[in-house]
Amino acid sequence: MTPVTEPTLALKLTDRINRIEPSATLAVVNEAERLRQQGIDVVDFGAGEPHFATPQHIKEAAIAAIQGNFSKYTAVGGTAELRDAIVHRHAVDFDSDYRREEAIACVGGKHAIFNAIQVLVDHGDEVILPVPYWVSFKDIVRYAGGECVLLESDESQGFRVTARMIDRLITPRTRLIILNSPCNPSGAVMSPEGMTEVVRLAHERGIWVMSDECYVYLNYTDKRFSVGSLRDFRERMIIIGSLSKTYAMTGWRLGYALAPAPVTTAMQKLQSQSTSNPTSIVQKAAVAALKGPQQCVTDMRAEYIRLRDHVVNGLRSIPDVKCTLPQGAFYAYPNISAFLGRSGINSPSDLAGRLLREAHVATVPGEGFGTRDHIRVSYATSIAELDRGLERLRRFLSSL
Ligand SMILES: Cc1ncc(COP(=O)(O)O)c(C=O)c1O
């Protein structure tokens, strides 16, 4: 009998797909899942999502949409009802005055970011990106053919980024500045004054600002702020929003952008040739979320503050771990540089890998966010789970 051989494909993929990497955070989720399937009890500080269930009234709106057969295609950029709800919520909370045609609903905030960057960033364009950055910005810019110019932030000042720091990086090729406040992974929050200065600088230089405000409701300072309130500077501004974190709806996939109509129209064109509309049923649920009672948002925020204080106190009590106080989102970003060079650990990836395999705690190494001294700890979990993970972390780090 002739042996059966696997057919070998000379697989030639495009340059643009070869320019990007899979999301670093998803890699951790997959590895933790693999261990769990082997029956190992993993404490998960890796996931970037709320531990809360989606509020009941939002779930009920989705069920009603199914029962009411709201199951056809909708307008590509979302129903008029949803776009009005997005604009309404933003106007009430941030004193903005966007119109329906300046809002587009997408399949998550990431999709809104992807579409916005594809329509604004061209080959050879530069995009200023503060470090640490959320994992996907860099790859999405690269996919569009652009180049990220990284801006190191000041960790001793809570990972601060200022207009003056950005100004130094502007060149004739600068097309876009990305802001993300509250920031994933550092939890840093820019002051309203600091954000205003950046927006003013960009306006003066004719550069676009994309403000990723997916965590805007998880700002623990008393100054919740969206650049959308700066009505005079809207000409070159894109706001990205998401229901994922605000309403504990990560799996539902609903995000949006607020931007000048030519941008939202171009995003719709792209969306019309890719995903089409966000899921019709989810759109109904999103309207309920945005127009319904907001107490759930207030309650979740209060609980995150409690969890943040608990985890930061716990991390700071581990010898040689330093941790700035995050002012928003649900991540702590401890500095673990003191452990590099110990027991064969030379990078955050080494540390996170050993931590997962040997102590069964999932975290995300800082390299994916552009830093070499940190790991990201998601504290969107219960106090009991935080305690279990912190104890394992303490024991593991003490053994190095
Ligand atoms: C900073 C930031 N922006 C955008 C997103 C995208 O979220 P989603 O696509 O679920 O709306 C995330 C998700 O983790 C994020 O952390």
PDB file of N, CA, C and O in Angstrom, residues 108 194 240 313:
ATOM      1  N   GLY A 108     -19.030  46.032  18.198  1.00  0.00           N
ATOM      2  CA  GLY A 108     -18.055  46.232  19.273  1.00  0.00           C
ATOM      3  C   GLY A 108     -17.220  47.475  19.015  1.00  0.00           C
ATOM      4  O   GLY A 108     -17.124  47.965  17.884  1.00  0.00           O
ATOM      5  N   GLY A 194      -5.923  68.198  30.504  1.00  0.00           N
ATOM      6  CA  GLY A 194      -4.881  67.543  29.702  1.00  0.00           C
ATOM      7  C   GLY A 194      -5.435  67.086  28.355  1.00  0.00           C
ATOM      8  O   GLY A 194      -4.790  67.256  27.314  1.00  0.00           O
ATOM      9  N   ILE A 240     -14.727  56.839  20.272  1.00  0.00           N
ATOM     10  CA  ILE A 240     -15.106  55.427  20.222  1.00  0.00           C
ATOM     11  C   ILE A 240     -15.778  55.083  21.545  1.00  0.00           C
ATOM     12  O   ILE A 240     -15.238  55.376  22.631  1.00  0.00           O
ATOM     13  N   ASN A 313      -3.898  47.242  47.164  1.00  0.00           N
ATOM     14  CA  ASN A 313      -3.313  47.037  48.500  1.00  0.00           C
ATOM     15  C   ASN A 313      -2.613  45.690  48.568  1.00  0.00           C
ATOM     16  O   ASN A 313      -1.511  45.572  49.102  1.00  0.00           O
TER      17      ASN A 313
END
